[in-house]
Amino acid sequence: VSAIDSIGGHFLHLSDIHLNLVPGSCRCRGAGDDTSVALWNRVKRKIKNILQSKYPPKFIVFTGDLPAHGCTREAREQNIKAVFGDLQKLIGNTPFFYAPGNNDALSVDYASFSDSDGNTPINILGKNTKFPAPNAAKVYSKHPKFGYYSASPFKGLRIIALNTIMLYKHYHNKEDPQNCPHKEVKYCTDDERRAQMDWMEAELDSAAHHSEKVYLIMHMPPGRDGHTGHNYFPCNWKDRFLKLISDNNDVISGIMY
């Protein structure tokens, strides 16, 4: 979607690429083969056309899910590197902002952004990578272990990139030896969730102090899962998240997921 920006111009919103370079290598609970190489090639041509148009977007947001569902560790890394590598070639000097999805962990779906060795979807790209926010005019604050940060494409607008998978009730911070999520593993601690919410509140206060507007980008929003009907977030974290939105509706200009 190429959306009109309230500050002027427009931006490009991408999400849920779910690339599967090797058919059959990434399957879990009937998810299928997701995005084939042929489909991804068509998407890349469309992105290229948009970026080379008469009025190209001022920036790009990508709200998570790089690899296909239920991939092996090897396939996850392969798909993640392929998507980021292709996007790096496409975007040129356009500011780009990535927020983690539930399929982006290296170990298993819904797992911690960092694995037990401290590897993430970002640092496996190499120490010279500019992701998660290549070409940003400014990076304010980042928490690479958990994948959330804030940055700016240009003066007056702050992008707050959240890892809302941490707020999901089935998120876990331990690697699962199985290929599918939702096994009996240790889930995210409330201290980790609280730290991100405290950080989000401080970022919104800082943006207001500097007379900046804010776009929130995330993969998983508050609300109900369309598949199960259950709430994505436990009620206490959903309530705090929504209160932060309500208390800062004069600062927040957009929410993308």
PDB file of N, CA and C in Angstrom, residues 42-128:
ATOM      1  N   ARG A  42       7.747 -11.091  -8.699  1.00  0.00           N
ATOM      2  CA  ARG A  42       6.727 -10.149  -9.165  1.00  0.00           C
ATOM      3  C   ARG A  42       6.564  -8.992  -8.177  1.00  0.00           C
ATOM      4  N   VAL A  43       6.608  -9.323  -6.884  1.00  0.00           N
ATOM      5  CA  VAL A  43       6.507  -8.275  -5.865  1.00  0.00           C
ATOM      6  C   VAL A  43       7.689  -7.307  -5.975  1.00  0.00           C
ATOM      7  N   LYS A  44       8.875  -7.837  -6.174  1.00  0.00           N
ATOM      8  CA  LYS A  44      10.055  -6.974  -6.292  1.00  0.00           C
ATOM      9  C   LYS A  44       9.936  -6.038  -7.485  1.00  0.00           C
ATOM     10  N   ARG A  45       9.390  -6.521  -8.587  1.00  0.00           N
ATOM     11  CA  ARG A  45       9.204  -5.649  -9.757  1.00  0.00           C
ATOM     12  C   ARG A  45       8.222  -4.528  -9.437  1.00  0.00           C
ATOM     13  N   LYS A  46       7.180  -4.858  -8.678  1.00  0.00           N
ATOM     14  CA  LYS A  46       6.207  -3.836  -8.298  1.00  0.00           C
ATOM     15  C   LYS A  46       6.841  -2.799  -7.377  1.00  0.00           C
ATOM     16  N   ILE A  47       7.614  -3.255  -6.396  1.00  0.00           N
ATOM     17  CA  ILE A  47       8.301  -2.313  -5.497  1.00  0.00           C
ATOM     18  C   ILE A  47       9.234  -1.405  -6.294  1.00  0.00           C
ATOM     19  N   LYS A  48       9.984  -1.994  -7.215  1.00  0.00           N
ATOM     20  CA  LYS A  48      10.911  -1.213  -8.039  1.00  0.00           C
ATOM     21  C   LYS A  48      10.165  -0.148  -8.831  1.00  0.00           C
ATOM     22  N   ASN A  49       9.025  -0.506  -9.406  1.00  0.00           N
ATOM     23  CA  ASN A  49       8.239   0.456 -10.186  1.00  0.00           C
ATOM     24  C   ASN A  49       7.755   1.609  -9.317  1.00  0.00           C
ATOM     25  N   ILE A  50       7.323   1.282  -8.100  1.00  0.00           N
ATOM     26  CA  ILE A  50       6.861   2.330  -7.180  1.00  0.00           C
ATOM     27  C   ILE A  50       8.001   3.270  -6.813  1.00  0.00           C
ATOM     28  N   LEU A  51       9.171   2.703  -6.507  1.00  0.00           N
ATOM     29  CA  LEU A  51      10.309   3.522  -6.091  1.00  0.00           C
ATOM     30  C   LEU A  51      10.877   4.362  -7.235  1.00  0.00           C
ATOM     31  N   GLN A  52      10.659   3.913  -8.470  1.00  0.00           N
ATOM     32  CA  GLN A  52      11.160   4.647  -9.630  1.00  0.00           C
ATOM     33  C   GLN A  52      10.081   5.508 -10.285  1.00  0.00           C
ATOM     34  N   SER A  53       8.942   5.631  -9.627  1.00  0.00           N
ATOM     35  CA  SER A  53       7.838   6.409 -10.185  1.00  0.00           C
ATOM     36  C   SER A  53       8.119   7.904 -10.088  1.00  0.00           C
ATOM     37  N   LYS A  54       7.251   8.694 -10.676  1.00  0.00           N
ATOM     38  CA  LYS A  54       7.436  10.143 -10.677  1.00  0.00           C
ATOM     39  C   LYS A  54       7.415  10.706  -9.258  1.00  0.00           C
ATOM     40  N   TYR A  55       6.597  10.112  -8.408  1.00  0.00           N
ATOM     41  CA  TYR A  55       6.498  10.567  -7.021  1.00  0.00           C
ATOM     42  C   TYR A  55       6.789   9.382  -6.096  1.00  0.00           C
ATOM     43  N   PRO A  56       8.062   9.076  -5.902  1.00  0.00           N
ATOM     44  CA  PRO A  56       8.413   7.913  -5.071  1.00  0.00           C
ATOM     45  C   PRO A  56       8.082   8.164  -3.603  1.00  0.00           C
ATOM     46  N   PRO A  57       7.869   7.096  -2.832  1.00  0.00           N
ATOM     47  CA  PRO A  57       7.577   7.264  -1.403  1.00  0.00           C
ATOM     48  C   PRO A  57       8.754   7.875  -0.656  1.00  0.00           C
ATOM     49  N   LYS A  58       8.437   8.638   0.390  1.00  0.00           N
ATOM     50  CA  LYS A  58       9.484   9.254   1.207  1.00  0.00           C
ATOM     51  C   LYS A  58      10.210   8.234   2.071  1.00  0.00           C
ATOM     52  N   PHE A  59       9.518   7.172   2.445  1.00  0.00           N
ATOM     53  CA  PHE A  59      10.128   6.122   3.255  1.00  0.00           C
ATOM     54  C   PHE A  59       9.292   4.854   3.122  1.00  0.00           C
ATOM     55  N   ILE A  60       9.838   3.757   3.661  1.00  0.00           N
ATOM     56  CA  ILE A  60       9.190   2.451   3.598  1.00  0.00           C
ATOM     57  C   ILE A  60       9.118   1.873   5.005  1.00  0.00           C
ATOM     58  N   VAL A  61       7.988   1.275   5.351  1.00  0.00           N
ATOM     59  CA  VAL A  61       7.893   0.508   6.593  1.00  0.00           C
ATOM     60  C   VAL A  61       7.580  -0.940   6.233  1.00  0.00           C
ATOM     61  N   PHE A  62       8.214  -1.851   6.959  1.00  0.00           N
ATOM     62  CA  PHE A  62       7.956  -3.282   6.776  1.00  0.00           C
ATOM     63  C   PHE A  62       7.593  -3.862   8.133  1.00  0.00           C
ATOM     64  N   THR A  63       6.366  -4.370   8.264  1.00  0.00           N
ATOM     65  CA  THR A  63       5.877  -4.758   9.583  1.00  0.00           C
ATOM     66  C   THR A  63       5.917  -6.275   9.815  1.00  0.00           C
ATOM     67  N   GLY A  64       7.023  -6.881   9.407  1.00  0.00           N
ATOM     68  CA  GLY A  64       7.353  -8.213   9.882  1.00  0.00           C
ATOM     69  C   GLY A  64       6.889  -9.399   9.069  1.00  0.00           C
ATOM     70  N   ASP A  65       7.436 -10.553   9.430  1.00  0.00           N
ATOM     71  CA  ASP A  65       7.261 -11.866   8.813  1.00  0.00           C
ATOM     72  C   ASP A  65       8.001 -11.969   7.479  1.00  0.00           C
ATOM     73  N   LEU A  66       9.296 -12.201   7.615  1.00  0.00           N
ATOM     74  CA  LEU A  66      10.185 -12.365   6.460  1.00  0.00           C
ATOM     75  C   LEU A  66      10.111 -13.773   5.871  1.00  0.00           C
ATOM     76  N   PRO A  67      10.306 -14.845   6.690  1.00  0.00           N
ATOM     77  CA  PRO A  67      10.317 -16.203   6.133  1.00  0.00           C
ATOM     78  C   PRO A  67       8.930 -16.838   6.178  1.00  0.00           C
ATOM     79  N   ALA A  68       8.811 -17.968   5.507  1.00  0.00           N
ATOM     80  CA  ALA A  68       7.577 -18.749   5.541  1.00  0.00           C
ATOM     81  C   ALA A  68       7.330 -19.316   6.934  1.00  0.00           C
ATOM     82  N   HIS A  69       6.149 -19.890   7.124  1.00  0.00           N
ATOM     83  CA  HIS A  69       5.779 -20.465   8.413  1.00  0.00           C
ATOM     84  C   HIS A  69       6.518 -21.783   8.667  1.00  0.00           C
ATOM     85  N   GLY A  70       6.885 -21.997   9.935  1.00  0.00           N
ATOM     86  CA  GLY A  70       7.368 -23.302  10.367  1.00  0.00           C
ATOM     87  C   GLY A  70       8.647 -23.780   9.711  1.00  0.00           C
ATOM     88  N   CYS A  71       9.561 -22.880   9.430  1.00  0.00           N
ATOM     89  CA  CYS A  71      10.809 -23.253   8.750  1.00  0.00           C
ATOM     90  C   CYS A  71      11.799 -23.912   9.712  1.00  0.00           C
ATOM     91  N   THR A  72      12.680 -24.711   9.155  1.00  0.00           N
ATOM     92  CA  THR A  72      13.847 -25.164   9.902  1.00  0.00           C
ATOM     93  C   THR A  72      14.771 -23.975  10.131  1.00  0.00           C
ATOM     94  N   ARG A  73      15.711 -24.110  11.037  1.00  0.00           N
ATOM     95  CA  ARG A  73      16.657 -23.026  11.314  1.00  0.00           C
ATOM     96  C   ARG A  73      17.397 -22.615  10.034  1.00  0.00           C
ATOM     97  N   GLU A  74      17.870 -23.581   9.290  1.00  0.00           N
ATOM     98  CA  GLU A  74      18.621 -23.294   8.065  1.00  0.00           C
ATOM     99  C   GLU A  74      17.754 -22.538   7.058  1.00  0.00           C
ATOM    100  N   ALA A  75      16.515 -22.984   6.891  1.00  0.00           N
ATOM    101  CA  ALA A  75      15.620 -22.329   5.934  1.00  0.00           C
ATOM    102  C   ALA A  75      15.248 -20.924   6.394  1.00  0.00           C
ATOM    103  N   ARG A  76      15.063 -20.744   7.700  1.00  0.00           N
ATOM    104  CA  ARG A  76      14.753 -19.406   8.220  1.00  0.00           C
ATOM    105  C   ARG A  76      15.853 -18.415   7.842  1.00  0.00           C
ATOM    106  N   GLU A  77      17.085 -18.784   8.164  1.00  0.00           N
ATOM    107  CA  GLU A  77      18.200 -17.878   7.874  1.00  0.00           C
ATOM    108  C   GLU A  77      18.307 -17.605   6.377  1.00  0.00           C
ATOM    109  N   GLN A  78      18.125 -18.630   5.574  1.00  0.00           N
ATOM    110  CA  GLN A  78      18.221 -18.469   4.126  1.00  0.00           C
ATOM    111  C   GLN A  78      17.164 -17.496   3.612  1.00  0.00           C
ATOM    112  N   ASN A  79      15.928 -17.663   4.071  1.00  0.00           N
ATOM    113  CA  ASN A  79      14.848 -16.795   3.607  1.00  0.00           C
ATOM    114  C   ASN A  79      14.995 -15.364   4.119  1.00  0.00           C
ATOM    115  N   ILE A  80      15.397 -15.218   5.382  1.00  0.00           N
ATOM    116  CA  ILE A  80      15.581 -13.884   5.961  1.00  0.00           C
ATOM    117  C   ILE A  80      16.681 -13.126   5.224  1.00  0.00           C
ATOM    118  N   LYS A  81      17.795 -13.781   4.990  1.00  0.00           N
ATOM    119  CA  LYS A  81      18.902 -13.131   4.280  1.00  0.00           C
ATOM    120  C   LYS A  81      18.497 -12.761   2.858  1.00  0.00           C
ATOM    121  N   ALA A  82      17.714 -13.611   2.212  1.00  0.00           N
ATOM    122  CA  ALA A  82      17.289 -13.337   0.840  1.00  0.00           C
ATOM    123  C   ALA A  82      16.382 -12.109   0.776  1.00  0.00           C
ATOM    124  N   VAL A  83      15.417 -12.025   1.687  1.00  0.00           N
ATOM    125  CA  VAL A  83      14.493 -10.888   1.673  1.00  0.00           C
ATOM    126  C   VAL A  83      15.228  -9.592   1.979  1.00  0.00           C
ATOM    127  N   PHE A  84      16.014  -9.578   3.058  1.00  0.00           N
ATOM    128  CA  PHE A  84      16.750  -8.356   3.406  1.00  0.00           C
ATOM    129  C   PHE A  84      17.737  -7.984   2.299  1.00  0.00           C
ATOM    130  N   GLY A  85      18.393  -8.981   1.720  1.00  0.00           N
ATOM    131  CA  GLY A  85      19.335  -8.695   0.642  1.00  0.00           C
ATOM    132  C   GLY A  85      18.663  -8.073  -0.560  1.00  0.00           C
ATOM    133  N   ASP A  86      17.509  -8.603  -0.943  1.00  0.00           N
ATOM    134  CA  ASP A  86      16.774  -8.049  -2.079  1.00  0.00           C
ATOM    135  C   ASP A  86      16.264  -6.647  -1.780  1.00  0.00           C
ATOM    136  N   LEU A  87      15.759  -6.446  -0.564  1.00  0.00           N
ATOM    137  CA  LEU A  87      15.258  -5.123  -0.205  1.00  0.00           C
ATOM    138  C   LEU A  87      16.380  -4.090  -0.189  1.00  0.00           C
ATOM    139  N   GLN A  88      17.559  -4.489   0.296  1.00  0.00           N
ATOM    140  CA  GLN A  88      18.697  -3.570   0.317  1.00  0.00           C
ATOM    141  C   GLN A  88      19.037  -3.088  -1.090  1.00  0.00           C
ATOM    142  N   LYS A  89      18.969  -3.984  -2.064  1.00  0.00           N
ATOM    143  CA  LYS A  89      19.245  -3.610  -3.451  1.00  0.00           C
ATOM    144  C   LYS A  89      18.161  -2.699  -4.016  1.00  0.00           C
ATOM    145  N   LEU A  90      16.921  -2.905  -3.591  1.00  0.00           N
ATOM    146  CA  LEU A  90      15.794  -2.162  -4.154  1.00  0.00           C
ATOM    147  C   LEU A  90      15.668  -0.745  -3.608  1.00  0.00           C
ATOM    148  N   ILE A  91      15.929  -0.564  -2.314  1.00  0.00           N
ATOM    149  CA  ILE A  91      15.534   0.696  -1.671  1.00  0.00           C
ATOM    150  C   ILE A  91      16.461   1.856  -1.988  1.00  0.00           C
ATOM    151  N   GLY A  92      17.693   1.579  -2.409  1.00  0.00           N
ATOM    152  CA  GLY A  92      18.612   2.675  -2.693  1.00  0.00           C
ATOM    153  C   GLY A  92      18.828   3.528  -1.458  1.00  0.00           C
ATOM    154  N   ASN A  93      18.515   4.830  -1.549  1.00  0.00           N
ATOM    155  CA  ASN A  93      18.693   5.745  -0.423  1.00  0.00           C
ATOM    156  C   ASN A  93      17.395   6.031   0.330  1.00  0.00           C
ATOM    157  N   THR A  94      16.342   5.291   0.011  1.00  0.00           N
ATOM    158  CA  THR A  94      15.058   5.512   0.674  1.00  0.00           C
ATOM    159  C   THR A  94      15.112   5.008   2.113  1.00  0.00           C
ATOM    160  N   PRO A  95      14.727   5.821   3.102  1.00  0.00           N
ATOM    161  CA  PRO A  95      14.694   5.336   4.491  1.00  0.00           C
ATOM    162  C   PRO A  95      13.740   4.151   4.632  1.00  0.00           C
ATOM    163  N   PHE A  96      14.171   3.165   5.408  1.00  0.00           N
ATOM    164  CA  PHE A  96      13.433   1.912   5.551  1.00  0.00           C
ATOM    165  C   PHE A  96      13.392   1.539   7.026  1.00  0.00           C
ATOM    166  N   PHE A  97      12.224   1.053   7.492  1.00  0.00           N
ATOM    167  CA  PHE A  97      12.054   0.738   8.911  1.00  0.00           C
ATOM    168  C   PHE A  97      11.356  -0.617   9.055  1.00  0.00           C
ATOM    169  N   TYR A  98      12.007  -1.510   9.787  1.00  0.00           N
ATOM    170  CA  TYR A  98      11.518  -2.878   9.967  1.00  0.00           C
ATOM    171  C   TYR A  98      11.069  -3.117  11.399  1.00  0.00           C
ATOM    172  N   ALA A  99       9.924  -3.778  11.566  1.00  0.00           N
ATOM    173  CA  ALA A  99       9.457  -4.232  12.879  1.00  0.00           C
ATOM    174  C   ALA A  99       9.322  -5.745  12.841  1.00  0.00           C
ATOM    175  N   PRO A 100       9.720  -6.461  13.909  1.00  0.00           N
ATOM    176  CA  PRO A 100       9.732  -7.927  13.893  1.00  0.00           C
ATOM    177  C   PRO A 100       8.343  -8.552  13.825  1.00  0.00           C
ATOM    178  N   GLY A 101       8.273  -9.685  13.116  1.00  0.00           N
ATOM    179  CA  GLY A 101       7.047 -10.469  13.055  1.00  0.00           C
ATOM    180  C   GLY A 101       7.176 -11.759  13.842  1.00  0.00           C
ATOM    181  N   ASN A 102       6.073 -12.471  14.014  1.00  0.00           N
ATOM    182  CA  ASN A 102       6.084 -13.695  14.823  1.00  0.00           C
ATOM    183  C   ASN A 102       6.824 -14.848  14.149  1.00  0.00           C
ATOM    184  N   ASN A 103       7.075 -14.752  12.843  1.00  0.00           N
ATOM    185  CA  ASN A 103       7.817 -15.799  12.144  1.00  0.00           C
ATOM    186  C   ASN A 103       9.291 -15.457  11.945  1.00  0.00           C
ATOM    187  N   ASP A 104       9.751 -14.333  12.487  1.00  0.00           N
ATOM    188  CA  ASP A 104      11.096 -13.850  12.181  1.00  0.00           C
ATOM    189  C   ASP A 104      12.184 -14.371  13.119  1.00  0.00           C
ATOM    190  N   ALA A 105      11.821 -14.967  14.244  1.00  0.00           N
ATOM    191  CA  ALA A 105      12.840 -15.522  15.147  1.00  0.00           C
ATOM    192  C   ALA A 105      13.626 -16.617  14.428  1.00  0.00           C
ATOM    193  N   LEU A 106      14.881 -16.761  14.781  1.00  0.00           N
ATOM    194  CA  LEU A 106      15.743 -17.728  14.103  1.00  0.00           C
ATOM    195  C   LEU A 106      15.467 -19.163  14.533  1.00  0.00           C
ATOM    196  N   SER A 107      14.923 -19.355  15.730  1.00  0.00           N
ATOM    197  CA  SER A 107      14.768 -20.712  16.249  1.00  0.00           C
ATOM    198  C   SER A 107      13.434 -21.333  15.874  1.00  0.00           C
ATOM    199  N   VAL A 108      12.340 -20.616  16.126  1.00  0.00           N
ATOM    200  CA  VAL A 108      11.002 -21.162  15.899  1.00  0.00           C
ATOM    201  C   VAL A 108      10.008 -20.005  15.930  1.00  0.00           C
ATOM    202  N   ASP A 109       8.845 -20.190  15.312  1.00  0.00           N
ATOM    203  CA  ASP A 109       7.830 -19.148  15.304  1.00  0.00           C
ATOM    204  C   ASP A 109       7.432 -18.756  16.738  1.00  0.00           C
ATOM    205  N   TYR A 110       7.219 -17.464  16.942  1.00  0.00           N
ATOM    206  CA  TYR A 110       6.805 -16.894  18.227  1.00  0.00           C
ATOM    207  C   TYR A 110       7.895 -16.930  19.288  1.00  0.00           C
ATOM    208  N   ALA A 111       9.120 -17.186  18.896  1.00  0.00           N
ATOM    209  CA  ALA A 111      10.210 -17.241  19.875  1.00  0.00           C
ATOM    210  C   ALA A 111      10.875 -15.870  20.027  1.00  0.00           C
ATOM    211  N   SER A 112      11.823 -15.803  20.947  1.00  0.00           N
ATOM    212  CA  SER A 112      12.559 -14.576  21.214  1.00  0.00           C
ATOM    213  C   SER A 112      13.288 -14.092  19.966  1.00  0.00           C
ATOM    214  N   PHE A 113      13.398 -12.761  19.839  1.00  0.00           N
ATOM    215  CA  PHE A 113      14.108 -12.159  18.712  1.00  0.00           C
ATOM    216  C   PHE A 113      15.569 -12.579  18.705  1.00  0.00           C
ATOM    217  N   SER A 114      16.160 -12.784  19.889  1.00  0.00           N
ATOM    218  CA  SER A 114      17.537 -13.265  20.019  1.00  0.00           C
ATOM    219  C   SER A 114      17.529 -14.734  20.397  1.00  0.00           C
ATOM    220  N   ASP A 115      18.426 -15.509  19.779  1.00  0.00           N
ATOM    221  CA  ASP A 115      18.522 -16.908  20.173  1.00  0.00           C
ATOM    222  C   ASP A 115      19.474 -17.051  21.365  1.00  0.00           C
ATOM    223  N   SER A 116      19.746 -18.275  21.788  1.00  0.00           N
ATOM    224  CA  SER A 116      20.557 -18.501  22.982  1.00  0.00           C
ATOM    225  C   SER A 116      22.002 -18.051  22.820  1.00  0.00           C
ATOM    226  N   ASP A 117      22.443 -17.855  21.572  1.00  0.00           N
ATOM    227  CA  ASP A 117      23.798 -17.373  21.312  1.00  0.00           C
ATOM    228  C   ASP A 117      23.844 -15.874  21.027  1.00  0.00           C
ATOM    229  N   GLY A 118      22.696 -15.212  21.151  1.00  0.00           N
ATOM    230  CA  GLY A 118      22.641 -13.777  20.897  1.00  0.00           C
ATOM    231  C   GLY A 118      22.475 -13.410  19.440  1.00  0.00           C
ATOM    232  N   ASN A 119      22.205 -14.379  18.581  1.00  0.00           N
ATOM    233  CA  ASN A 119      21.989 -14.093  17.160  1.00  0.00           C
ATOM    234  C   ASN A 119      20.558 -13.614  16.931  1.00  0.00           C
ATOM    235  N   THR A 120      20.403 -12.688  16.000  1.00  0.00           N
ATOM    236  CA  THR A 120      19.088 -12.150  15.647  1.00  0.00           C
ATOM    237  C   THR A 120      18.944 -12.125  14.128  1.00  0.00           C
ATOM    238  N   PRO A 121      17.728 -11.892  13.623  1.00  0.00           N
ATOM    239  CA  PRO A 121      17.559 -11.744  12.174  1.00  0.00           C
ATOM    240  C   PRO A 121      18.362 -10.591  11.580  1.00  0.00           C
ATOM    241  N   ILE A 122      18.800  -9.676  12.436  1.00  0.00           N
ATOM    242  CA  ILE A 122      19.579  -8.529  11.962  1.00  0.00           C
ATOM    243  C   ILE A 122      21.067  -8.829  11.954  1.00  0.00           C
ATOM    244  N   ASN A 123      21.616  -9.343  13.057  1.00  0.00           N
ATOM    245  CA  ASN A 123      23.073  -9.495  13.091  1.00  0.00           C
ATOM    246  C   ASN A 123      23.586 -10.659  12.251  1.00  0.00           C
ATOM    247  N   ILE A 124      22.692 -11.578  11.813  1.00  0.00           N
ATOM    248  CA  ILE A 124      23.161 -12.619  10.888  1.00  0.00           C
ATOM    249  C   ILE A 124      23.451 -12.044   9.505  1.00  0.00           C
ATOM    250  N   LEU A 125      23.046 -10.794   9.272  1.00  0.00           N
ATOM    251  CA  LEU A 125      23.303 -10.142   7.980  1.00  0.00           C
ATOM    252  C   LEU A 125      24.735  -9.628   7.883  1.00  0.00           C
ATOM    253  N   GLY A 126      25.451  -9.624   9.011  1.00  0.00           N
ATOM    254  CA  GLY A 126      26.825  -9.119   9.025  1.00  0.00           C
ATOM    255  C   GLY A 126      26.921  -7.809   9.767  1.00  0.00           C
ATOM    256  N   LYS A 127      28.098  -7.505  10.276  1.00  0.00           N
ATOM    257  CA  LYS A 127      28.252  -6.317  11.125  1.00  0.00           C
ATOM    258  C   LYS A 127      28.142  -5.005  10.358  1.00  0.00           C
ATOM    259  N   ASN A 128      28.187  -5.044   9.032  1.00  0.00           N
ATOM    260  CA  ASN A 128      28.080  -3.814   8.249  1.00  0.00           C
ATOM    261  C   ASN A 128      26.655  -3.507   7.815  1.00  0.00           C
TER     262      ASN A 128
END
